Amino acid sequence: MNDDSTTPGSGTNPPSGAPDPAVTPPPSPAVPRSSAPHPAPPQGVPPYAAAQYAAPPQYATPPQYATPPQYAAPPQYATPPQHAAPPQHPSSQPGPPPYGSGPNSGPHHPAGGQVPPGYPQQPPQAPRRPDPRPKTIAIIALVAAAVGLVMAVIPFVVWFSGLLLLAGLVLSLIALISRKQGGTGFAIGALATSVVGGLLAVVMGIVTVFSLGGMFAAEDGMSSESSPAPFIEESEEGSGAIGGAVELEVTEIAFAPDEYDPSAWWYVVVMENPSSDHVYDFAPIELDALDADGAVIESRTDYARILPGKIALSGIFFDVGEREVDTVEVRLPGVDEASPVPAEEVGEFVFEDIQATAGTNSTAVRGTVRTTFDVVPEAFEITIVARDADGTILGADWNYITEVPADGSPVPFEGRFFQVMPDDAEYEVYAYR
């Protein structure tokens, strides 16, 4: 072993500049190496227990350093003088806070702080409540104005749109003026729609009037180009005839209560047009059912194109009730309503092979019809009159014929009486257009 080695635990201070033993770990003690082999462990001792190591070296205690010197406290400077705040104008002096306001009750600045006292206070915004007032008038006004606006754009219907537009205008003004009515938005919409619809109705009305004027002018031009109507003059004074027209005549009237409903009465009127070249086009035939005192029970008006010859009209008075019909008065069109017809439109209907078949509760009448017209009518109505053996009218039925061939071929027809007719009853068929 080297004699210069420092014995551990001798207390000698480390040389100047040497690392602090407390920070830098001490170097491992030098252990002499020997090339001699280690003695073998005794019998019964494990190999790892045979070697005996020396105790770790004891290091010297670190040196004690002197306490660092104490520095004096920094000098205290004087507090700077406090300057008084500049005086404020009297108008900018804030008044006392209102009752109930506290330091945190005022409105706040948008950045998050409170509004200074000198700024105006914003009142809190109350939530908007729904209007409890009724809106019925405003809604009705809007609907009326909308329908009137639609009608205003339709020709010939535009004349009826003014009533709805006026109603919408008046109701909208009521809804806007009255404090008891709500629906201001509906009322404003109805007012605007009524005004627009009124202006449009005026324009469309003017256009429609001009359109009608053009149509009438065109018809007048066509009629002036056609052949003039023949001059009609009265042939004989008091004869009841004008030119070739002759007054209509009522030849027979029959009426009776219905078999199944006594409160309804049927009637049959047979009339004749003596003229051979004049017709009564869509002429009104007025009938009055009178009681025994001459009071009118019920009135009816039928329309027919009365051709030359005989025709028969039939119908029902439905509202007679418990009263009885004593008389039926008929008012026919005057001779001045007759009009001449071209020769090719004059003819007659021919009814043939008329047969009746009685059932349990009714009687069916069948036959054929043909015409002698050069111009065949498109459709016409027939009246079947039933008479007993004495010629008294028992009742009537009617039906429509929609098509008859132009070559004179017969077509079948049929009618039905809802009562059983006598076996010897006779049937007459009349036609009119």
Short mmCIF file of C-alpha atoms in Angstrom, two decimals:
data_model
loop_
_atom_site.label_atom_id
_atom_site.label_comp_id
_atom_site.label_asym_id
_atom_site.label_seq_id
_atom_site.Cartn_x
_atom_site.Cartn_y
_atom_site.Cartn_z
CA MET A 1 0.00 0.00 0.00
CA ASN A 2 1.19 3.53 -0.77
CA ASP A 3 2.02 5.62 2.34
CA ASP A 4 0.90 8.90 0.71
CA SER A 5 -2.72 7.83 0.62
CA THR A 6 -4.97 9.88 2.86
CA THR A 7 -6.61 7.90 5.51
CA PRO A 8 -10.33 8.24 5.46
CA GLY A 9 -11.83 10.08 8.40
CA SER A 10 -8.57 11.96 9.28
CA GLY A 11 -10.33 15.43 9.08
CA THR A 12 -7.86 16.96 6.67
CA ASN A 13 -9.46 19.74 4.49
CA PRO A 14 -9.35 19.25 0.78
CA PRO A 15 -7.04 21.42 -1.18
CA SER A 16 -8.27 24.74 -2.66
CA GLY A 17 -10.13 24.28 -5.96
CA ALA A 18 -11.02 20.68 -5.20
CA PRO A 19 -14.70 19.79 -5.82
CA ASP A 20 -17.09 19.87 -2.90
CA PRO A 21 -17.30 16.37 -1.42
CA ALA A 22 -20.98 17.03 -0.71
CA VAL A 23 -21.63 17.57 -4.43
CA THR A 24 -19.03 15.40 -6.20
CA PRO A 25 -18.93 11.78 -5.10
CA PRO A 26 -15.49 10.73 -3.73
CA PRO A 27 -13.35 8.43 -5.79
CA SER A 28 -13.43 4.76 -4.97
CA PRO A 29 -10.64 3.74 -2.51
CA ALA A 30 -7.71 2.05 -4.08
CA VAL A 31 -7.73 -1.60 -3.39
CA PRO A 32 -4.54 -3.50 -4.01
CA ARG A 33 -4.90 -6.14 -6.63
CA SER A 34 -3.27 -9.48 -6.07
CA SER A 35 -2.79 -12.16 -8.56
CA ALA A 36 -3.03 -14.81 -5.87
CA PRO A 37 -6.12 -16.91 -6.11
CA HIS A 38 -8.82 -16.61 -3.49
CA PRO A 39 -8.90 -19.37 -0.98
CA ALA A 40 -11.70 -21.86 -1.52
CA PRO A 41 -14.70 -21.44 0.78
CA PRO A 42 -14.95 -23.93 3.62
CA GLN A 43 -17.20 -26.88 3.31
CA GLY A 44 -20.88 -26.17 3.79
CA VAL A 45 -20.63 -22.41 3.14
CA PRO A 46 -22.14 -21.01 -0.06
CA PRO A 47 -19.69 -19.48 -2.47
CA TYR A 48 -21.20 -15.97 -2.29
CA ALA A 49 -20.75 -15.93 1.48
CA ALA A 50 -17.07 -16.76 1.59
CA ALA A 51 -15.63 -13.40 0.49
CA GLN A 52 -15.36 -10.75 3.21
CA TYR A 53 -15.24 -7.11 2.05
CA ALA A 54 -13.77 -4.25 4.00
CA ALA A 55 -16.07 -1.48 5.42
CA PRO A 56 -16.65 1.60 3.19
CA PRO A 57 -14.28 4.50 3.84
CA GLN A 58 -15.40 7.41 6.12
CA TYR A 59 -15.32 10.83 4.41
CA ALA A 60 -14.36 14.01 6.14
CA THR A 61 -17.08 16.47 7.33
CA PRO A 62 -17.63 19.36 4.87
CA PRO A 63 -16.17 22.72 5.93
CA GLN A 64 -18.33 25.41 7.59
CA TYR A 65 -18.55 28.63 5.55
CA ALA A 66 -18.96 32.06 7.08
CA THR A 67 -22.44 33.77 7.14
CA PRO A 68 -22.86 36.28 4.28
CA PRO A 69 -22.92 39.95 5.24
CA GLN A 70 -26.34 41.73 5.85
CA TYR A 71 -27.12 44.60 3.43
CA ALA A 72 -28.84 47.71 4.55
CA ALA A 73 -32.57 48.33 3.62
CA PRO A 74 -33.21 50.69 0.63
CA PRO A 75 -34.15 54.24 1.49
CA GLN A 76 -37.87 55.16 1.75
CA TYR A 77 -39.00 57.92 -0.63
CA ALA A 78 -41.66 60.39 0.25
CA THR A 79 -45.28 59.93 -0.98
CA PRO A 80 -46.05 62.28 -3.92
CA PRO A 81 -48.54 65.04 -3.15
CA GLN A 82 -52.26 64.42 -3.91
CA HIS A 83 -53.80 66.94 -6.32
CA ALA A 84 -57.40 67.85 -5.98
CA ALA A 85 -59.85 66.80 -8.75
CA PRO A 86 -60.95 69.63 -11.07
CA PRO A 87 -64.39 71.08 -10.29
CA GLN A 88 -67.32 69.76 -12.31
CA HIS A 89 -69.99 71.84 -14.05
CA PRO A 90 -73.26 71.90 -12.13
CA SER A 91 -75.13 70.39 -15.08
CA SER A 92 -72.85 67.36 -15.09
CA GLN A 93 -73.28 66.64 -11.40
CA PRO A 94 -75.07 63.33 -11.05
CA GLY A 95 -78.26 63.46 -9.08
CA PRO A 96 -79.17 61.12 -6.32
CA PRO A 97 -79.76 57.54 -7.42
CA PRO A 98 -83.44 56.66 -7.97
CA TYR A 99 -85.35 54.70 -5.40
CA GLY A 100 -84.53 51.02 -5.49
CA SER A 101 -81.27 51.42 -7.41
CA GLY A 102 -78.05 50.12 -5.96
CA PRO A 103 -74.46 50.01 -6.98
CA ASN A 104 -75.10 47.02 -9.20
CA SER A 105 -78.67 47.82 -10.33
CA GLY A 106 -77.91 50.30 -13.14
CA PRO A 107 -77.31 49.43 -16.79
CA HIS A 108 -73.88 48.13 -17.69
CA HIS A 109 -71.39 49.28 -20.23
CA PRO A 110 -71.07 47.10 -23.29
CA ALA A 111 -67.53 46.15 -22.20
CA GLY A 112 -68.87 44.64 -18.98
CA GLY A 113 -68.70 47.56 -16.51
CA GLN A 114 -71.44 49.75 -15.15
CA VAL A 115 -72.58 52.92 -16.88
CA PRO A 116 -71.16 56.01 -15.10
CA PRO A 117 -73.71 58.01 -13.15
CA GLY A 118 -73.53 60.95 -15.56
CA TYR A 119 -74.95 58.91 -18.53
CA PRO A 120 -78.71 58.45 -19.15
CA GLN A 121 -80.21 55.28 -17.80
CA GLN A 122 -81.91 52.93 -20.29
CA PRO A 123 -85.26 51.55 -19.06
CA PRO A 124 -85.56 47.77 -19.07
CA GLN A 125 -87.36 46.30 -22.10
CA ALA A 126 -90.54 44.46 -21.16
CA PRO A 127 -91.34 41.26 -23.13
CA ARG A 128 -93.92 41.73 -25.92
CA ARG A 129 -97.24 40.07 -25.18
CA PRO A 130 -99.63 38.71 -27.84
CA ASP A 131 -102.49 40.98 -28.88
CA PRO A 132 -105.66 39.65 -27.18
CA ARG A 133 -108.03 41.60 -29.44
CA PRO A 134 -110.15 39.64 -31.96
CA LYS A 135 -108.96 39.38 -35.56
CA THR A 136 -112.20 38.15 -37.13
CA ILE A 137 -113.08 41.35 -39.01
CA ALA A 138 -109.54 41.71 -40.39
CA ILE A 139 -109.50 38.09 -41.63
CA ILE A 140 -112.95 38.43 -43.24
CA ALA A 141 -111.79 41.64 -44.93
CA LEU A 142 -108.71 39.91 -46.34
CA VAL A 143 -110.73 36.94 -47.66
CA ALA A 144 -113.33 39.21 -49.29
CA ALA A 145 -110.64 41.36 -50.89
CA ALA A 146 -108.76 38.29 -52.18
CA VAL A 147 -111.89 36.75 -53.75
CA GLY A 148 -112.80 40.12 -55.28
CA LEU A 149 -109.30 40.43 -56.74
CA VAL A 150 -109.63 37.02 -58.39
CA MET A 151 -113.06 37.92 -59.80
CA ALA A 152 -111.70 41.21 -61.11
CA VAL A 153 -109.50 39.43 -63.66
CA ILE A 154 -112.32 37.27 -65.09
CA PRO A 155 -114.27 38.84 -67.98
CA PHE A 156 -118.00 39.31 -67.41
CA VAL A 157 -117.51 38.32 -63.76
CA VAL A 158 -115.59 41.50 -63.05
CA TRP A 159 -118.86 43.42 -62.61
CA PHE A 160 -119.68 41.38 -59.50
CA SER A 161 -116.24 41.81 -57.94
CA GLY A 162 -116.97 45.37 -56.84
CA LEU A 163 -119.22 44.22 -53.98
CA LEU A 164 -116.52 41.99 -52.46
CA LEU A 165 -113.79 44.59 -52.95
CA LEU A 166 -115.92 47.28 -51.32
CA ALA A 167 -116.71 44.98 -48.41
CA GLY A 168 -113.01 44.18 -47.95
CA LEU A 169 -112.14 47.90 -48.03
CA VAL A 170 -114.76 48.88 -45.43
CA LEU A 171 -113.96 46.00 -43.08
CA SER A 172 -110.22 46.65 -43.28
CA LEU A 173 -110.76 50.31 -42.34
CA ILE A 174 -112.93 49.24 -39.40
CA ALA A 175 -110.23 46.82 -38.21
CA LEU A 176 -107.55 49.53 -38.46
CA ILE A 177 -109.54 52.34 -36.84
CA SER A 178 -111.29 50.47 -34.04
CA ARG A 179 -109.25 49.96 -30.89
CA LYS A 180 -111.27 46.89 -30.05
CA GLN A 181 -110.13 45.03 -33.17
CA GLY A 182 -106.79 43.34 -33.73
CA GLY A 183 -105.11 41.78 -36.74
CA THR A 184 -103.41 44.91 -38.03
CA GLY A 185 -101.34 42.92 -40.53
CA PHE A 186 -104.43 41.24 -42.01
CA ALA A 187 -106.23 44.59 -42.18
CA ILE A 188 -103.35 46.29 -44.01
CA GLY A 189 -103.17 43.39 -46.47
CA ALA A 190 -106.94 43.57 -47.06
CA LEU A 191 -106.77 47.33 -47.63
CA ALA A 192 -103.97 47.03 -50.17
CA THR A 193 -105.69 44.10 -51.93
CA SER A 194 -108.99 46.02 -52.13
CA VAL A 195 -107.33 49.06 -53.69
CA VAL A 196 -105.38 46.99 -56.23
CA GLY A 197 -108.47 44.89 -57.02
CA GLY A 198 -110.59 48.01 -57.51
CA LEU A 199 -108.15 49.49 -60.01
CA LEU A 200 -107.91 46.18 -61.84
CA ALA A 201 -111.71 45.83 -61.87
CA VAL A 202 -112.08 49.25 -63.48
CA VAL A 203 -109.59 48.36 -66.20
CA MET A 204 -111.13 44.93 -66.87
CA GLY A 205 -114.64 46.44 -66.88
CA ILE A 206 -113.66 48.94 -69.56
CA VAL A 207 -112.02 46.19 -71.63
CA THR A 208 -115.12 43.99 -71.29
CA VAL A 209 -117.44 46.81 -72.36
CA PHE A 210 -115.35 47.50 -75.46
CA SER A 211 -115.29 43.78 -76.23
CA LEU A 212 -119.09 43.59 -76.05
CA GLY A 213 -119.35 46.67 -78.26
CA GLY A 214 -117.18 45.00 -80.86
CA MET A 215 -119.28 41.83 -80.74
CA PHE A 216 -122.53 43.75 -81.18
CA ALA A 217 -121.03 45.75 -84.03
CA ALA A 218 -119.97 42.54 -85.75
CA GLU A 219 -123.46 41.04 -85.35
CA ASP A 220 -125.06 44.20 -86.72
CA GLY A 221 -122.76 44.08 -89.70
CA MET A 222 -123.64 40.45 -90.37
CA SER A 223 -127.37 41.12 -90.07
CA SER A 224 -127.17 44.12 -92.41
CA GLU A 225 -125.46 41.97 -95.03
CA SER A 226 -128.15 39.31 -94.83
CA SER A 227 -131.50 39.59 -96.55
CA PRO A 228 -133.88 42.06 -94.89
CA ALA A 229 -136.82 40.74 -92.91
CA PRO A 230 -140.11 40.75 -94.77
CA PHE A 231 -142.41 43.63 -94.10
CA ILE A 232 -145.36 42.61 -91.93
CA GLU A 233 -148.55 44.54 -92.11
CA GLU A 234 -151.97 44.00 -90.69
CA SER A 235 -154.15 42.40 -93.33
CA GLU A 236 -157.55 43.18 -91.92
CA GLU A 237 -158.52 45.41 -89.06
CA GLY A 238 -159.70 43.39 -86.10
CA SER A 239 -158.85 40.01 -87.66
CA GLY A 240 -156.15 39.30 -85.10
CA ALA A 241 -153.59 38.55 -87.81
CA ILE A 242 -150.42 40.45 -88.75
CA GLY A 243 -149.08 39.38 -92.10
CA GLY A 244 -149.20 35.58 -91.94
CA ALA A 245 -149.18 35.39 -88.11
CA VAL A 246 -152.34 34.37 -86.27
CA GLU A 247 -153.12 34.46 -82.58
CA LEU A 248 -152.75 31.27 -80.56
CA GLU A 249 -155.86 29.51 -79.34
CA VAL A 250 -156.41 27.33 -76.27
CA THR A 251 -158.58 24.42 -77.35
CA GLU A 252 -158.69 22.37 -74.16
CA ILE A 253 -157.67 22.47 -70.47
CA ALA A 254 -157.77 19.56 -68.03
CA PHE A 255 -156.56 19.22 -64.41
CA ALA A 256 -157.05 16.87 -61.45
CA PRO A 257 -155.33 15.83 -58.19
CA ASP A 258 -152.54 13.32 -58.43
CA GLU A 259 -153.55 9.77 -57.59
CA TYR A 260 -150.63 9.23 -55.17
CA ASP A 261 -150.33 12.80 -53.77
CA PRO A 262 -153.65 14.69 -53.48
CA SER A 263 -151.81 17.92 -52.54
CA ALA A 264 -150.35 18.07 -56.11
CA TRP A 265 -152.55 18.61 -59.17
CA TRP A 266 -151.60 17.77 -62.77
CA TYR A 267 -152.73 19.86 -65.74
CA VAL A 268 -152.86 19.56 -69.55
CA VAL A 269 -153.25 22.51 -71.95
CA VAL A 270 -153.92 21.86 -75.64
CA MET A 271 -153.38 24.87 -77.92
CA GLU A 272 -153.20 25.53 -81.66
CA ASN A 273 -151.11 27.79 -83.88
CA PRO A 274 -153.30 28.36 -86.95
CA SER A 275 -150.49 29.96 -88.97
CA SER A 276 -148.65 27.75 -91.43
CA ASP A 277 -145.46 29.85 -91.72
CA HIS A 278 -145.08 31.61 -88.34
CA VAL A 279 -143.81 30.23 -85.07
CA TYR A 280 -143.63 31.48 -81.50
CA ASP A 281 -140.00 30.98 -80.58
CA PHE A 282 -139.44 30.20 -76.88
CA ALA A 283 -142.69 31.85 -75.95
CA PRO A 284 -143.77 32.15 -72.28
CA ILE A 285 -147.03 30.39 -71.39
CA GLU A 286 -148.31 31.48 -67.94
CA LEU A 287 -150.76 29.38 -65.92
CA ASP A 288 -152.67 30.26 -62.71
CA ALA A 289 -154.49 27.71 -60.54
CA LEU A 290 -157.51 29.42 -58.91
CA ASP A 291 -159.85 28.26 -56.16
CA ALA A 292 -163.64 28.69 -56.16
CA ASP A 293 -163.30 32.28 -54.90
CA GLY A 294 -160.95 33.24 -57.73
CA ALA A 295 -157.87 33.43 -55.48
CA VAL A 296 -154.60 32.29 -56.99
CA ILE A 297 -153.35 29.09 -55.38
CA GLU A 298 -150.22 28.63 -57.48
CA SER A 299 -148.70 30.03 -60.69
CA ARG A 300 -146.38 28.43 -63.24
CA THR A 301 -144.65 29.55 -66.44
CA ASP A 302 -143.69 27.16 -69.23
CA TYR A 303 -141.61 27.97 -72.32
CA ALA A 304 -141.96 26.32 -75.71
CA ARG A 305 -141.29 26.87 -79.41
CA ILE A 306 -144.82 26.67 -80.75
CA LEU A 307 -144.82 25.32 -84.30
CA PRO A 308 -147.74 25.47 -86.74
CA GLY A 309 -150.53 23.11 -85.74
CA LYS A 310 -151.56 21.75 -82.36
CA ILE A 311 -149.32 21.22 -79.34
CA ALA A 312 -150.02 20.10 -75.77
CA LEU A 313 -148.24 21.13 -72.58
CA SER A 314 -148.50 19.29 -69.27
CA GLY A 315 -147.15 19.88 -65.77
CA ILE A 316 -147.95 19.75 -62.04
CA PHE A 317 -149.05 22.29 -59.44
CA PHE A 318 -147.09 21.08 -56.41
CA ASP A 319 -148.27 23.50 -53.68
CA VAL A 320 -152.05 23.17 -53.79
CA GLY A 321 -152.19 21.50 -50.38
CA GLU A 322 -155.66 20.86 -48.94
CA ARG A 323 -157.34 23.36 -51.24
CA GLU A 324 -159.03 22.46 -54.51
CA VAL A 325 -158.33 23.88 -57.94
CA ASP A 326 -161.52 25.24 -59.50
CA THR A 327 -160.10 26.93 -62.60
CA VAL A 328 -156.84 27.10 -64.54
CA GLU A 329 -156.26 30.30 -66.48
CA VAL A 330 -153.76 30.40 -69.36
CA ARG A 331 -152.09 33.52 -70.76
CA LEU A 332 -150.51 33.02 -74.20
CA PRO A 333 -147.99 35.27 -76.01
CA GLY A 334 -149.41 37.90 -78.33
CA VAL A 335 -149.37 37.75 -82.08
CA ASP A 336 -146.64 40.38 -82.16
CA GLU A 337 -144.25 37.75 -80.77
CA ALA A 338 -144.67 35.47 -83.78
CA SER A 339 -141.89 35.32 -86.34
CA PRO A 340 -141.86 33.96 -89.91
CA VAL A 341 -139.77 30.92 -90.74
CA PRO A 342 -138.24 29.82 -94.05
CA ALA A 343 -140.14 27.19 -95.98
CA GLU A 344 -137.47 24.54 -95.40
CA GLU A 345 -137.99 24.83 -91.65
CA VAL A 346 -141.74 24.23 -91.83
CA GLY A 347 -142.98 20.68 -91.39
CA GLU A 348 -144.74 18.35 -89.02
CA PHE A 349 -144.17 15.33 -86.77
CA VAL A 350 -145.99 12.12 -87.66
CA PHE A 351 -146.71 9.60 -84.86
CA GLU A 352 -147.65 6.04 -85.83
CA ASP A 353 -148.14 2.55 -84.34
CA ILE A 354 -149.23 3.86 -80.93
CA GLN A 355 -149.87 0.99 -78.51
CA ALA A 356 -150.48 0.86 -74.74
CA THR A 357 -149.44 -1.91 -72.36
CA ALA A 358 -150.96 -1.94 -68.88
CA GLY A 359 -148.96 -3.22 -65.96
CA THR A 360 -149.65 -3.71 -62.24
CA ASN A 361 -149.42 -0.02 -61.29
CA SER A 362 -148.67 1.76 -64.59
CA THR A 363 -149.37 1.90 -68.29
CA ALA A 364 -146.61 2.10 -70.92
CA VAL A 365 -147.29 3.78 -74.28
CA ARG A 366 -144.98 3.08 -77.24
CA GLY A 367 -144.91 4.07 -80.92
CA THR A 368 -142.78 5.62 -83.69
CA VAL A 369 -142.23 9.18 -84.90
CA ARG A 370 -140.96 10.63 -88.18
CA THR A 371 -140.76 14.18 -89.56
CA THR A 372 -141.41 15.99 -92.83
CA PHE A 373 -138.95 18.84 -92.09
CA ASP A 374 -136.26 19.58 -94.64
CA VAL A 375 -134.10 20.74 -91.73
CA VAL A 376 -134.48 18.13 -89.01
CA PRO A 377 -134.61 19.56 -85.47
CA GLU A 378 -131.88 18.33 -83.17
CA ALA A 379 -134.17 17.61 -80.20
CA PHE A 380 -137.80 18.12 -79.22
CA GLU A 381 -140.27 17.21 -76.51
CA ILE A 382 -143.39 15.08 -76.85
CA THR A 383 -146.56 15.06 -74.74
CA ILE A 384 -148.74 11.92 -74.60
CA VAL A 385 -152.37 12.61 -73.68
CA ALA A 386 -154.67 9.78 -72.54
CA ARG A 387 -158.45 10.05 -73.07
CA ASP A 388 -161.31 7.81 -72.07
CA ALA A 389 -163.99 6.59 -74.47
CA ASP A 390 -165.90 9.89 -74.08
CA GLY A 391 -162.83 11.99 -74.98
CA THR A 392 -162.19 13.26 -71.44
CA ILE A 393 -158.51 13.74 -70.66
CA LEU A 394 -157.34 11.25 -68.01
CA GLY A 395 -153.74 12.44 -67.72
CA ALA A 396 -150.54 13.16 -69.62
CA ASP A 397 -146.90 12.19 -69.72
CA TRP A 398 -143.89 13.73 -71.49
CA ASN A 399 -140.53 12.62 -72.84
CA TYR A 400 -137.65 13.86 -75.03
CA ILE A 401 -136.65 12.78 -78.53
CA THR A 402 -132.98 13.51 -79.14
CA GLU A 403 -132.50 12.46 -82.77
CA VAL A 404 -134.65 11.84 -85.84
CA PRO A 405 -133.17 10.81 -89.23
CA ALA A 406 -133.34 13.35 -92.06
CA ASP A 407 -134.57 10.75 -94.57
CA GLY A 408 -137.94 10.40 -92.84
CA SER A 409 -137.23 7.04 -91.21
CA PRO A 410 -139.31 6.43 -88.05
CA VAL A 411 -137.69 6.14 -84.62
CA PRO A 412 -139.32 4.61 -81.53
CA PHE A 413 -140.57 6.59 -78.54
CA GLU A 414 -142.02 5.58 -75.16
CA GLY A 415 -143.95 7.15 -72.28
CA ARG A 416 -145.35 5.81 -69.00
CA PHE A 417 -148.38 6.71 -66.92
CA PHE A 418 -148.06 5.81 -63.25
CA GLN A 419 -151.64 4.59 -63.12
CA VAL A 420 -153.57 1.86 -64.86
CA MET A 421 -155.52 3.30 -67.77
CA PRO A 422 -158.80 1.81 -69.03
CA ASP A 423 -158.56 -0.73 -71.79
CA ASP A 424 -160.57 1.51 -74.15
CA ALA A 425 -158.41 4.58 -73.53
CA GLU A 426 -157.08 6.45 -76.55
CA TYR A 427 -153.72 8.23 -76.79
CA GLU A 428 -152.66 11.36 -78.66
CA VAL A 429 -149.03 12.49 -79.06
CA TYR A 430 -148.02 16.13 -79.60
CA ALA A 431 -144.54 17.54 -80.25
CA TYR A 432 -142.94 20.92 -79.71
CA ARG A 433 -139.38 22.24 -79.57
#
